[in-house]
CSV table of C-alpha atoms and ligand atoms in Angstrom, one decimal:
chain,number,residue,atom,x,y,z
A,908,MET,CA,51.0,24.1,7.8
A,909,SER,CA,49.0,26.0,5.3
A,910,LYS,CA,45.6,28.5,6.0
A,911,ARG,CA,43.2,26.4,3.8
A,912,ARG,CA,44.1,23.1,6.4
A,913,ASN,CA,44.4,25.5,9.7
A,914,ARG,CA,40.9,26.4,9.0
A,915,ALA,CA,39.5,22.8,8.4
A,916,ASN,CA,41.0,22.2,11.4
A,917,LYS,CA,39.4,22.5,14.3
A,918,THR,CA,38.5,21.2,17.8
A,919,PHE,CA,34.6,21.9,19.6
A,920,GLU,CA,33.9,20.5,22.5
A,921,ASN,CA,30.2,19.2,23.7
A,922,VAL,CA,28.5,19.3,20.6
A,923,PRO,CA,24.9,17.3,20.3
A,924,VAL,CA,24.5,15.6,17.2
A,925,VAL,CA,21.1,16.7,15.9
A,926,ASP,CA,20.6,14.7,13.1
A,927,ALA,CA,20.6,12.5,9.7
A,928,GLY,CA,22.3,14.0,7.2
A,929,ALA,CA,22.8,12.9,3.5
A,930,LYS,CA,24.8,10.2,2.3
A,931,GLY,CA,24.7,8.6,5.6
A,932,LYS,CA,25.9,11.5,7.7
A,933,SER,CA,24.6,13.0,10.5
A,934,VAL,CA,24.9,16.2,11.4
A,935,ALA,CA,26.3,18.2,15.2
A,936,LYS,CA,25.4,22.0,15.9
A,937,THR,CA,28.1,24.0,18.0
A,938,GLU,CA,26.1,26.5,20.7
A,939,ASP,CA,27.5,29.5,18.2
A,940,GLY,CA,25.4,27.5,14.6
A,941,ALA,CA,28.5,26.0,13.0
A,942,VAL,CA,27.1,23.0,11.6
A,943,ILE,CA,29.1,19.7,11.2
A,944,PHE,CA,28.4,16.6,9.1
A,945,LEU,CA,30.6,13.4,11.1
A,946,LYS,CA,30.8,9.9,10.0
A,947,ASN,CA,30.6,8.2,13.2
A,948,ALA,CA,27.7,9.3,15.4
A,949,VAL,CA,24.0,8.8,16.0
A,950,PRO,CA,21.7,11.8,16.7
A,951,GLY,CA,21.3,12.2,20.5
A,952,ASP,CA,25.2,11.6,21.0
A,953,VAL,CA,27.2,14.8,22.2
A,954,VAL,CA,30.7,14.5,21.2
A,955,ASP,CA,34.1,16.2,21.0
A,956,ILE,CA,34.8,16.5,17.4
A,957,LYS,CA,38.1,17.1,15.3
A,958,THR,CA,36.6,18.6,11.4
A,959,PHE,CA,39.3,18.1,8.6
A,960,LYS,CA,37.7,20.1,5.6
A,961,LYS,CA,35.7,23.9,5.8
A,962,ARG,CA,33.4,24.1,3.4
A,963,LYS,CA,30.6,27.0,2.7
A,964,SER,CA,28.4,26.4,5.4
A,965,PHE,CA,29.7,23.9,7.1
A,966,TYR,CA,32.4,21.8,8.7
A,967,GLU,CA,33.1,17.9,7.8
A,968,GLY,CA,34.6,16.2,10.8
A,969,GLU,CA,35.2,12.9,13.2
A,970,ALA,CA,33.9,11.9,17.0
A,971,THR,CA,37.3,11.6,18.9
A,972,VAL,CA,34.9,12.0,22.1
A,973,PHE,CA,31.9,10.2,23.3
A,974,HIS,CA,30.3,12.1,26.8
A,975,THR,CA,26.4,11.1,25.8
A,976,LEU,CA,25.4,7.8,23.2
A,977,SER,CA,22.2,8.4,22.1
A,978,ASP,CA,19.1,6.6,23.2
A,979,ARG,CA,18.5,5.5,19.6
A,980,ARG,CA,22.6,4.1,19.6
A,981,THR,CA,22.2,-0.4,19.7
A,982,THR,CA,25.4,-2.3,18.8
A,983,PRO,CA,25.6,-3.0,14.9
A,984,VAL,CA,25.5,-7.1,14.4
A,985,CYS,CA,28.8,-6.8,11.4
A,986,LYS,CA,32.5,-6.8,12.5
A,987,HIS,CA,33.3,-4.5,9.7
A,988,PHE,CA,31.1,-1.9,10.4
A,989,GLY,CA,32.5,1.2,9.9
A,990,THR,CA,35.1,0.2,7.3
A,991,CYS,CA,32.8,-1.5,5.4
A,992,GLY,CA,30.7,1.6,3.1
A,993,GLY,CA,27.9,-0.9,3.0
A,994,CYS,CA,25.7,-0.3,5.5
A,995,LYS,CA,26.2,3.3,7.2
A,996,TRP,CA,23.7,3.5,10.0
A,997,GLN,CA,23.9,-0.4,11.2
A,998,HIS,CA,24.9,1.4,14.2
A,999,MET,CA,21.4,3.1,14.3
A,1000,GLY,CA,18.8,1.3,15.8
A,1001,TYR,CA,15.6,0.5,13.8
A,1002,ASP,CA,12.7,2.8,14.4
A,1003,SER,CA,14.6,6.0,14.3
A,1004,GLN,CA,16.6,4.3,10.9
A,1005,LEU,CA,12.7,4.7,9.8
A,1006,PHE,CA,12.0,8.3,11.5
A,1007,PHE,CA,15.5,10.4,9.7
A,1008,LYS,CA,14.2,8.2,6.1
A,1009,GLN,CA,10.3,9.6,6.6
A,1010,LYS,CA,11.6,13.3,8.1
A,1011,GLU,CA,14.2,13.2,4.3
A,1012,VAL,CA,10.9,12.6,1.8
A,1013,VAL,CA,9.3,14.9,4.1
A,1014,GLU,CA,12.1,17.4,4.6
A,1015,ASN,CA,12.7,17.4,0.6
A,1016,LEU,CA,8.8,18.1,-0.8
A,1017,THR,CA,8.6,20.8,1.9
A,1018,ARG,CA,12.0,22.7,1.4
A,1019,ILE,CA,13.0,21.9,-2.2
A,1020,GLY,CA,8.7,20.9,-4.0
A,1021,HIS,CA,7.5,23.5,-1.6
A,1022,LEU,CA,4.5,21.7,-2.0
A,1023,ASP,CA,1.1,21.5,0.0
A,1024,LEU,CA,1.6,18.5,1.3
A,1025,PRO,CA,-1.4,16.3,3.1
A,1026,GLU,CA,-1.0,13.9,6.4
A,1027,VAL,CA,2.7,11.6,5.0
A,1028,THR,CA,2.0,8.0,5.0
A,1029,PRO,CA,4.0,7.0,8.0
A,1030,ILE,CA,7.2,5.1,5.3
A,1031,ALA,CA,6.7,1.7,5.0
A,1032,GLY,CA,9.4,-0.4,7.0
A,1033,SER,CA,11.2,-3.9,6.2
A,1034,ALA,CA,10.7,-6.9,7.5
A,1035,ASP,CA,14.0,-8.0,6.9
A,1036,GLN,CA,15.9,-5.3,7.9
A,1037,TYR,CA,19.9,-7.5,6.9
A,1038,TYR,CA,20.0,-10.3,4.6
A,1039,TYR,CA,17.9,-9.0,2.0
A,1040,ARG,CA,20.1,-7.7,-0.5
A,1041,ASN,CA,19.0,-10.8,-3.9
A,1042,LYS,CA,22.8,-9.6,-5.8
A,1043,MET,CA,25.7,-8.7,-4.3
A,1044,GLU,CA,29.2,-7.3,-6.8
A,1045,PHE,CA,32.0,-8.8,-4.1
A,1046,SER,CA,35.4,-8.0,-6.1
A,1047,PHE,CA,39.0,-9.9,-5.7
A,1048,SER,CA,42.4,-7.6,-4.6
A,1049,ALA,CA,46.0,-9.4,-4.7
A,1050,SER,CA,46.7,-6.4,-1.8
A,1051,ARG,CA,43.7,-6.8,1.1
A,1052,TRP,CA,42.9,-2.6,2.9
A,1053,LEU,CA,44.8,-3.4,6.0
A,1054,THR,CA,43.8,-1.8,9.3
A,1055,LEU,CA,44.9,0.2,11.4
A,1056,GLU,CA,46.1,-2.0,14.1
A,1057,GLU,CA,47.8,-4.4,11.2
A,1058,ILE,CA,49.8,-1.4,10.3
A,1059,GLN,CA,50.6,-0.1,13.8
A,1060,SER,CA,51.1,-4.6,14.5
A,1061,ASP,CA,54.8,-5.8,14.5
A,1062,ILE,CA,53.9,-8.6,13.0
A,1063,GLN,CA,54.3,-9.9,9.1
A,1064,ILE,CA,50.7,-9.2,7.2
A,1065,GLU,CA,51.5,-12.8,5.3
A,1066,ASP,CA,47.2,-12.9,4.4
A,1067,LYS,CA,46.9,-10.2,1.6
A,1068,LYS,CA,44.6,-11.5,-0.4
A,1069,ALA,CA,41.0,-9.9,-0.3
A,1070,LEU,CA,37.4,-10.6,-1.4
A,1071,GLY,CA,35.2,-8.2,-0.4
A,1072,PHE,CA,34.3,-4.6,-1.4
A,1073,HIS,CA,35.3,-1.4,-1.8
A,1074,ILE,CA,37.0,1.2,0.8
A,1075,PRO,CA,34.6,4.5,-0.5
A,1076,GLY,CA,36.0,6.3,-2.4
A,1077,MET,CA,39.0,4.4,-3.2
A,1078,TRP,CA,38.7,2.0,-7.0
A,1079,ASP,CA,41.9,-0.1,-5.8
A,1080,LYS,CA,41.3,-0.4,-1.9
A,1081,ILE,CA,39.3,-4.0,-1.2
A,1082,LEU,CA,38.1,-4.5,2.5
A,1083,HIS,CA,38.2,-8.5,3.2
A,1084,LEU,CA,35.2,-9.3,4.6
A,1085,ASP,CA,34.8,-12.4,7.0
A,1086,GLU,CA,31.0,-12.0,7.3
A,1087,CYS,CA,28.4,-9.9,5.3
A,1088,HIS,CA,24.6,-9.7,6.7
A,1089,LEU,CA,23.3,-7.8,3.6
A,1090,HIS,CA,22.9,-10.7,1.4
A,1091,PRO,CA,21.5,-14.3,2.5
A,1092,ALA,CA,23.0,-17.0,3.7
A,1093,ILE,CA,23.7,-18.5,0.6
A,1094,GLY,CA,25.7,-16.0,-0.7
A,1095,GLU,CA,28.4,-15.9,2.8
A,1096,GLN,CA,28.9,-19.8,2.1
A,1097,ILE,CA,29.7,-19.3,-1.6
A,1098,ARG,CA,31.5,-16.1,-1.2
A,1099,LEU,CA,33.6,-17.4,2.2
A,1100,SER,CA,33.8,-21.5,-0.2
A,1101,VAL,CA,35.6,-19.3,-3.2
A,1102,HIS,CA,38.3,-17.1,-1.3
A,1103,ALA,CA,38.8,-20.6,0.6
A,1104,PHE,CA,39.2,-22.8,-2.8
A,1105,ALA,CA,40.9,-20.2,-4.4
A,1106,GLU,CA,43.3,-19.5,-1.1
A,1107,ALA,CA,43.6,-23.2,-1.4
A,1108,GLU,CA,44.5,-23.2,-5.1
A,1109,HIS,CA,46.6,-20.2,-5.5
A,1110,ILE,CA,44.4,-18.8,-7.7
A,1111,GLU,CA,46.2,-15.6,-8.4
A,1112,TYR,CA,43.6,-12.7,-7.5
A,1113,PHE,CA,43.5,-9.4,-9.0
A,1114,ASN,CA,46.0,-6.0,-9.3
A,1115,PRO,CA,44.0,-3.4,-10.6
A,1116,ARG,CA,47.2,-1.2,-10.0
A,1117,GLU,CA,49.7,-3.4,-12.2
A,1118,LYS,CA,47.3,-5.4,-14.3
A,1119,THR,CA,47.8,-8.8,-13.0
A,1120,GLY,CA,46.3,-11.7,-11.5
A,1121,VAL,CA,43.0,-13.8,-12.7
A,1122,LEU,CA,40.5,-13.5,-10.3
A,1123,ARG,CA,38.5,-11.0,-10.8
A,1124,THR,CA,34.6,-10.0,-9.3
A,1125,LEU,CA,31.8,-12.4,-8.1
A,1126,MET,CA,28.4,-11.5,-8.7
A,1127,LEU,CA,25.6,-13.8,-6.7
A,1128,ARG,CA,22.2,-13.4,-7.6
A,1129,MET,CA,20.2,-14.9,-5.3
A,1130,SER,CA,16.6,-14.9,-5.8
A,1131,SER,CA,12.8,-14.8,-3.4
A,1132,THR,CA,13.0,-18.8,-4.9
A,1133,GLY,CA,15.8,-20.5,-3.9
A,1134,GLU,CA,17.0,-19.9,-6.9
A,1135,THR,CA,21.1,-18.7,-6.8
A,1136,MET,CA,23.1,-17.1,-10.0
A,1137,VAL,CA,27.5,-17.1,-9.3
A,1138,VAL,CA,29.0,-15.0,-12.0
A,1139,ILE,CA,33.0,-15.0,-11.9
A,1140,GLN,CA,34.8,-12.3,-13.7
A,1141,PHE,CA,38.7,-13.5,-14.7
A,1142,PHE,CA,41.2,-11.0,-16.1
A,1143,LYS,CA,42.7,-13.5,-18.3
A,1144,GLU,CA,42.6,-17.1,-19.6
A,1145,ASP,CA,43.3,-19.4,-17.1
A,1146,GLU,CA,41.8,-22.7,-18.1
A,1147,LYS,CA,42.9,-25.2,-15.4
A,1148,ALA,CA,42.1,-22.5,-12.0
A,1149,ARG,CA,38.8,-21.2,-13.9
A,1150,ILE,CA,37.8,-25.5,-14.3
A,1151,ALA,CA,38.8,-26.0,-11.1
A,1152,LEU,CA,36.8,-23.3,-9.6
A,1153,LEU,CA,33.8,-23.3,-11.4
A,1154,GLU,CA,34.3,-27.3,-10.9
A,1155,HIS,CA,34.1,-26.6,-7.8
A,1156,LEU,CA,31.6,-24.8,-7.1
A,1157,LYS,CA,29.1,-27.1,-9.7
A,1158,THR,CA,29.9,-30.1,-7.4
A,1159,THR,CA,29.2,-28.4,-3.8
A,1160,PHE,CA,26.4,-26.3,-4.3
A,1161,PRO,CA,23.1,-27.4,-5.7
A,1162,GLN,CA,21.6,-24.1,-4.9
A,1163,ILE,CA,23.2,-22.7,-8.1
A,1164,LYS,CA,21.1,-23.2,-10.8
A,1165,SER,CA,23.4,-21.0,-13.6
A,1166,LEU,CA,27.2,-20.9,-13.4
A,1167,GLN,CA,28.1,-18.6,-15.5
A,1168,TYR,CA,31.9,-16.4,-16.1
A,1169,ILE,CA,33.5,-13.6,-18.1
A,1170,ILE,CA,37.4,-13.0,-20.0
A,1171,ASN,CA,37.7,-9.4,-18.8
A,1172,GLU,CA,41.0,-8.4,-20.4
A,1173,LYS,CA,40.2,-4.6,-20.6
A,1174,ALA,CA,40.8,-2.0,-17.7
A,1175,ASN,CA,37.6,-1.6,-15.6
A,1176,ASP,CA,35.1,-4.3,-14.1
A,1177,THR,CA,31.7,-3.2,-15.7
A,1178,ILE,CA,30.6,-6.3,-17.7
A,1179,TYR,CA,27.7,-5.1,-19.8
A,1180,ASP,CA,29.9,-4.8,-22.4
A,1181,GLN,CA,31.0,-8.2,-22.0
A,1182,ASP,CA,30.2,-11.9,-22.8
A,1183,VAL,CA,29.2,-14.2,-19.9
A,1184,ILE,CA,29.0,-17.2,-21.2
A,1185,CYS,CA,27.4,-20.3,-19.4
A,1186,TYR,CA,29.6,-22.7,-18.0
A,1187,ASP,CA,26.7,-25.4,-15.8
A,1188,GLY,CA,22.8,-24.6,-15.6
A,1189,ARG,CA,21.1,-22.0,-17.1
A,1190,ASN,CA,21.8,-18.2,-18.5
A,1191,HIS,CA,19.2,-17.4,-16.0
A,1192,ILE,CA,17.2,-17.8,-12.4
A,1193,PHE,CA,13.6,-16.9,-11.9
A,1194,GLU,CA,12.5,-13.8,-9.0
A,1195,GLU,CA,8.5,-14.6,-8.7
A,1196,MET,CA,6.1,-12.4,-7.4
A,1197,GLU,CA,2.0,-12.7,-7.1
A,1198,GLY,CA,2.3,-15.4,-9.3
A,1199,LEU,CA,4.1,-14.0,-11.8
A,1200,GLN,CA,7.4,-15.2,-13.2
A,1201,PHE,CA,10.5,-12.7,-14.2
A,1202,LYS,CA,13.8,-14.2,-16.0
A,1203,ILE,CA,17.2,-12.6,-14.7
A,1204,ASN,CA,20.3,-12.7,-16.4
A,1205,ALA,CA,23.7,-11.7,-14.7
A,1206,LYS,CA,22.8,-8.1,-16.8
A,1207,SER,CA,19.3,-7.8,-16.2
A,1208,PHE,CA,18.0,-5.8,-13.6
A,1209,TYR,CA,15.9,-6.0,-10.8
A,1210,GLN,CA,14.7,-4.5,-7.9
A,1211,THR,CA,17.7,-5.5,-4.7
A,1212,ASN,CA,14.7,-6.1,-2.1
A,1213,SER,CA,12.4,-8.4,-3.7
A,1214,GLN,CA,9.9,-8.5,-0.5
A,1215,GLN,CA,10.2,-5.1,-0.5
A,1216,ALA,CA,10.1,-4.4,-4.1
A,1217,TYR,CA,6.7,-6.1,-3.7
A,1218,GLU,CA,5.1,-3.8,-0.9
A,1219,LEU,CA,6.8,-1.2,-3.8
A,1220,TYR,CA,5.0,-2.3,-6.4
A,1221,LYS,CA,1.6,-2.5,-4.2
A,1222,ILE,CA,1.8,1.1,-2.5
A,1223,THR,CA,2.7,2.2,-6.6
A,1224,ARG,CA,-0.4,0.6,-8.0
A,1225,ASP,CA,-2.8,1.3,-4.4
A,1226,PHE,CA,-2.3,4.9,-5.7
A,1227,ALA,CA,-3.2,3.7,-9.0
A,1228,GLY,CA,-6.6,3.5,-8.1
A,1229,LEU,CA,-6.8,0.9,-11.6
A,1230,THR,CA,-10.5,-1.0,-11.9
A,1231,GLY,CA,-9.3,-2.6,-15.5
A,1232,GLU,CA,-10.2,0.2,-17.6
A,1233,GLU,CA,-7.6,2.2,-18.1
A,1234,LEU,CA,-5.0,3.1,-20.1
A,1235,VAL,CA,-1.8,3.1,-17.9
A,1236,TYR,CA,1.7,4.3,-19.4
A,1237,ASP,CA,4.7,3.3,-17.1
A,1238,LEU,CA,7.6,5.1,-17.8
A,1239,TYR,CA,11.5,4.2,-17.1
A,1240,THR,CA,9.6,0.9,-16.7
A,1241,GLY,CA,13.5,-1.8,-16.8
A,1242,THR,CA,11.9,-5.3,-17.4
A,1243,GLY,CA,8.7,-3.8,-17.5
A,1244,THR,CA,8.1,-5.9,-13.6
A,1245,ILE,CA,5.8,-2.4,-12.5
A,1246,ALA,CA,4.5,-2.8,-16.0
A,1247,GLN,CA,3.2,-6.8,-15.2
A,1248,PHE,CA,2.4,-6.1,-11.8
A,1249,VAL,CA,-0.3,-3.5,-12.8
A,1250,ALA,CA,-0.6,-4.8,-16.4
A,1251,LYS,CA,-3.8,-7.3,-14.8
A,1252,LYS,CA,-5.7,-4.2,-12.9
A,1253,ALA,CA,-5.6,-2.1,-16.2
A,1254,LYS,CA,-7.2,-2.0,-20.2
A,1255,HIS,CA,-3.4,-2.0,-21.2
A,1256,VAL,CA,0.1,-0.8,-20.2
A,1257,VAL,CA,2.7,0.6,-21.7
A,1258,GLY,CA,6.5,0.6,-20.6
A,1259,ILE,CA,9.7,2.9,-22.1
A,1260,GLU,CA,13.0,2.3,-21.3
A,1261,SER,CA,16.5,3.1,-22.4
A,1262,VAL,CA,17.8,-0.2,-22.2
A,1263,PRO,CA,17.3,-2.6,-25.7
A,1264,VAL,CA,18.1,-5.4,-24.0
A,1265,ALA,CA,15.6,-5.0,-20.6
A,1266,ILE,CA,13.0,-4.0,-23.3
A,1267,GLU,CA,13.4,-7.5,-24.3
A,1268,ASP,CA,13.3,-8.5,-21.1
A,1269,ALA,CA,10.2,-6.9,-20.2
A,1270,LYS,CA,9.4,-8.5,-23.9
A,1271,ALA,CA,9.9,-12.1,-22.6
A,1272,ASN,CA,8.8,-12.0,-19.4
A,1273,ALA,CA,5.3,-10.4,-20.7
A,1274,ALA,CA,4.9,-14.0,-22.8
A,1275,HIS,CA,6.4,-15.8,-20.6
A,1276,ASN,CA,3.6,-14.8,-18.2
A,1277,ASN,CA,0.7,-14.7,-20.5
A,1278,ILE,CA,0.3,-11.2,-20.3
A,1279,ASP,CA,-1.2,-9.7,-23.7
A,1280,ASN,CA,-2.1,-6.4,-22.4
A,1281,THR,CA,1.3,-4.4,-22.6
A,1282,THR,CA,3.6,-3.0,-25.4
A,1283,PHE,CA,7.6,-2.2,-24.8
A,1284,PHE,CA,9.3,0.0,-26.3
A,1285,ALA,CA,12.9,1.6,-26.2
A,1286,GLY,CA,14.7,4.9,-26.2
A,1287,ASP,CA,16.1,7.9,-24.2
A,1288,MET,CA,12.4,8.8,-22.9
A,1289,ARG,CA,12.9,12.3,-24.0
A,1290,ASP,CA,13.2,10.6,-27.9
A,1291,VAL,CA,9.8,8.5,-27.4
A,1292,PHE,CA,7.5,10.2,-24.9
A,1293,THR,CA,6.6,12.5,-27.4
A,1294,ALA,CA,3.3,14.2,-28.8
A,1295,ASP,CA,3.6,11.9,-31.5
A,1296,PHE,CA,3.7,8.8,-30.1
A,1297,ILE,CA,1.0,9.3,-27.5
A,1298,ALA,CA,-1.2,10.3,-30.4
A,1299,GLU,CA,-0.1,7.2,-32.3
A,1300,HIS,CA,-1.1,5.2,-29.7
A,1301,GLY,CA,-4.9,6.8,-30.2
A,1302,ALA,CA,-5.5,7.3,-26.3
A,1303,PRO,CA,-3.8,9.9,-24.4
A,1304,PRO,CA,-3.7,7.6,-20.8
A,1305,ASP,CA,-5.5,8.0,-17.6
A,1306,VAL,CA,-2.7,7.3,-15.8
A,1307,VAL,CA,1.4,7.8,-15.6
A,1308,ILE,CA,3.3,5.6,-13.6
A,1309,THR,CA,7.1,6.8,-13.5
A,1310,ASP,CA,10.4,5.7,-11.4
A,1311,PRO,CA,13.3,7.8,-13.3
A,1312,PRO,CA,16.6,6.8,-12.0
A,1313,ARG,CA,18.3,9.1,-9.2
A,1314,ASP,CA,18.4,12.2,-11.4
A,1315,GLY,CA,14.9,12.6,-11.9
A,1316,MET,CA,13.5,13.3,-15.1
A,1317,HIS,CA,14.5,15.6,-17.9
A,1318,LYS,CA,12.4,18.4,-18.0
A,1319,ASP,CA,11.3,17.7,-20.8
A,1320,VAL,CA,10.2,15.4,-20.2
A,1321,VAL,CA,8.2,17.0,-16.9
A,1322,ALA,CA,7.2,19.2,-19.4
A,1323,GLN,CA,5.1,16.8,-21.2
A,1324,LEU,CA,3.7,15.7,-19.1
A,1325,LEU,CA,2.2,18.8,-18.4
A,1326,ALA,CA,1.0,18.9,-21.4
A,1327,LEU,CA,-0.2,15.0,-22.1
A,1328,ALA,CA,-2.4,16.1,-18.2
A,1329,ALA,CA,-2.9,13.1,-17.4
A,1330,PRO,CA,-5.6,12.6,-15.1
A,1331,ARG,CA,-3.0,10.8,-12.6
A,1332,ILE,CA,0.3,10.2,-11.7
A,1333,VAL,CA,2.1,8.0,-9.9
A,1334,TYR,CA,5.7,9.4,-9.0
A,1335,VAL,CA,8.5,6.7,-7.9
A,1336,SER,CA,11.9,7.4,-6.5
A,1337,CYS,CA,15.2,6.2,-5.5
A,1338,ASN,CA,15.6,10.1,-4.6
A,1339,SER,CA,13.4,12.3,-3.0
A,1340,ALA,CA,15.4,15.8,-3.7
A,1341,THR,CA,15.1,15.6,-7.7
A,1342,GLN,CA,11.5,13.8,-7.2
A,1343,ALA,CA,11.3,17.3,-5.4
A,1344,ARG,CA,12.5,19.3,-8.2
A,1345,ASP,CA,10.2,17.5,-11.3
A,1346,LEU,CA,6.8,18.4,-8.5
A,1347,ALA,CA,8.0,22.3,-8.3
A,1348,LEU,CA,7.3,22.3,-12.4
A,1349,LEU,CA,4.3,19.9,-12.1
A,1350,LYS,CA,3.4,21.6,-9.3
A,1351,GLU,CA,1.1,24.8,-11.1
A,1352,GLN,CA,-0.8,21.6,-12.7
A,1353,TYR,CA,-1.0,18.1,-10.0
A,1354,LYS,CA,-1.2,18.6,-6.1
A,1355,VAL,CA,-0.1,16.2,-4.1
A,1356,VAL,CA,-2.9,14.0,-1.9
A,1357,LYS,CA,-1.5,11.0,-0.7
A,1358,TYR,CA,2.6,10.3,-0.3
A,1359,GLN,CA,4.5,7.6,1.5
A,1360,PRO,CA,8.7,6.9,2.2
A,1361,VAL,CA,9.3,2.9,1.5
A,1362,ASP,CA,12.5,1.3,2.9
A,1363,MET,CA,14.2,-0.8,1.3
A,1364,PHE,CA,17.4,-0.5,1.9
A,1365,PRO,CA,17.7,-0.9,5.2
A,1366,GLN,CA,20.7,0.2,7.6
A,1367,THR,CA,21.5,2.3,5.2
A,1368,HIS,CA,20.6,6.1,4.6
A,1369,HIS,CA,18.7,5.4,1.6
A,1370,VAL,CA,14.4,5.7,0.6
A,1371,GLU,CA,12.8,5.3,-1.8
A,1372,SER,CA,9.4,7.4,-2.0
A,1373,VAL,CA,6.0,7.2,-3.8
A,1374,VAL,CA,3.7,10.1,-4.4
A,1375,LEU,CA,0.0,10.3,-6.3
A,1376,LEU,CA,-0.6,13.1,-7.7
A,1377,GLU,CA,-3.5,14.6,-9.1
A,1378,ILE,CA,-4.7,16.9,-12.5
A,1379,ILE,CA,-6.0,19.6,-10.0
A,1380,LYS,CA,-9.6,20.9,-12.2
B,2710,SAM,C1,14.7,3.6,-11.0
B,2710,SAM,S1,15.2,2.3,-12.9
B,2710,SAM,C2,13.4,1.6,-12.2
B,2710,SAM,C3,12.8,0.8,-12.8
B,2710,SAM,C4,11.6,-0.4,-12.7
B,2710,SAM,N1,10.7,0.4,-12.7
B,2710,SAM,C5,11.3,-1.3,-12.0
B,2710,SAM,O1,11.1,-0.9,-11.0
B,2710,SAM,O2,12.0,-2.9,-11.2
B,2710,SAM,C6,14.8,3.5,-14.0
B,2710,SAM,C7,15.0,3.4,-14.9
B,2710,SAM,O3,15.0,4.3,-15.8
B,2710,SAM,C8,16.1,3.9,-16.7
B,2710,SAM,N2,16.3,5.5,-18.1
B,2710,SAM,C9,17.8,6.1,-17.6
B,2710,SAM,N3,17.9,6.8,-18.4
B,2710,SAM,C10,16.4,7.7,-18.5
B,2710,SAM,C11,15.9,7.6,-19.9
B,2710,SAM,N4,16.8,8.6,-20.7
B,2710,SAM,N5,15.3,7.5,-20.3
B,2710,SAM,C12,14.6,6.3,-20.8
B,2710,SAM,N6,15.3,4.8,-19.6
B,2710,SAM,C13,16.5,5.6,-18.6
B,2710,SAM,C14,16.9,2.9,-16.2
B,2710,SAM,O4,18.2,1.4,-17.4
B,2710,SAM,C15,15.9,2.0,-15.6
B,2710,SAM,O5,15.8,0.6,-16.3
């Protein structure tokens, strides 16, 4: 055994698990201060641990013996919990999930941002803790992921096809899902029906290593209005199999308002550079929020938990403190949902976003919703959100809402915000670590007056954070 492996492979006994850490792992701490990240424990457990990786300041390992089971534990509802990477926190009660999410936001803003914070507004939990996702993407595989028991058993495995999720970190390994509790029941029915039909009709599943097979991915979008979109991605055209499967879906599920397909022969699964062909119904479905309708096509971005997106947007609008007189900028506007949501309480809203088709959707949705006080611009934030742009629009904004991707804002965009000196900024973030980094740059001119975490993704460690900044006079 190499020295390096020797250092990584250690055993620790009776170690308390003391916290929840990054990426859904829990944190154990030995008496002499060693920190170990674990995938399979809950804060409050006391465990024996085998480590398999040594980093500079911590180990990664696995709990092998559970001496005490934490009060924070609950029974996972899904039989695939532990193998599937979808919901890493199903074994932790929802109150505890919320506790650790809020703690992460407070700690990131404190430790990374070094900010003077007011009392945190308690985290907004999700009313639905399961069945909340409106978009799911499953992959087909000709050679499914086998459990250790299956590998060790003597039984010859005939059924090798999978329709499910990638095993975390493995691009070519798909776990077949007999059940999934993240999406509404219609999604479950369609996924199982597609699998059963494809098996019965002997339609080949994709083999990503050998680049063979027909069925590649299945995307489902299910709106809160009860409309469903199905997009099947084929690796190659097999007209007979394609029509048989699409006809099967068309006749079995009247809820499908948009039935589409893609023939994608390239190396990767991404659909954004592919033609999406409408087989039946429309090329879009509608999502609704507070009387607004949003048209969603196969490539549109829309928040994946519709009900909780409404809560997030209400908090954002409330923090913005609009009276109807304000010029608002909505940075990283996506398909302009926040912009349209706040428009009726603002004088005018300017949305900026890098994806041109998202901006086309934003314009079309605003027109569809009879909103005439929004303007949308496509381009990289660094290039569009400049002093010239602001001068062209007549006046600096009264409120800036910013909702950047996980990486946060580019430092030039933060510098522009400082130069602009808008009275209020509402910063919505899905990564409170990068949010804290950006707020640290803004704090020379802004103070945090309110902040609230929001849980958009129960059963996962992800957490959204909304912060209201006011200019220091
Ligand atoms: C977290 S999403 C926000 C979406 C929107 N606010 C909503 O609630 O639906 C971040 C958005 O930023 C866009 N984006 C990423 N990098 C960008 C950049 N450099 N300039 C402009 N927009 C960018 C992404 O395309 C995405 O639509």
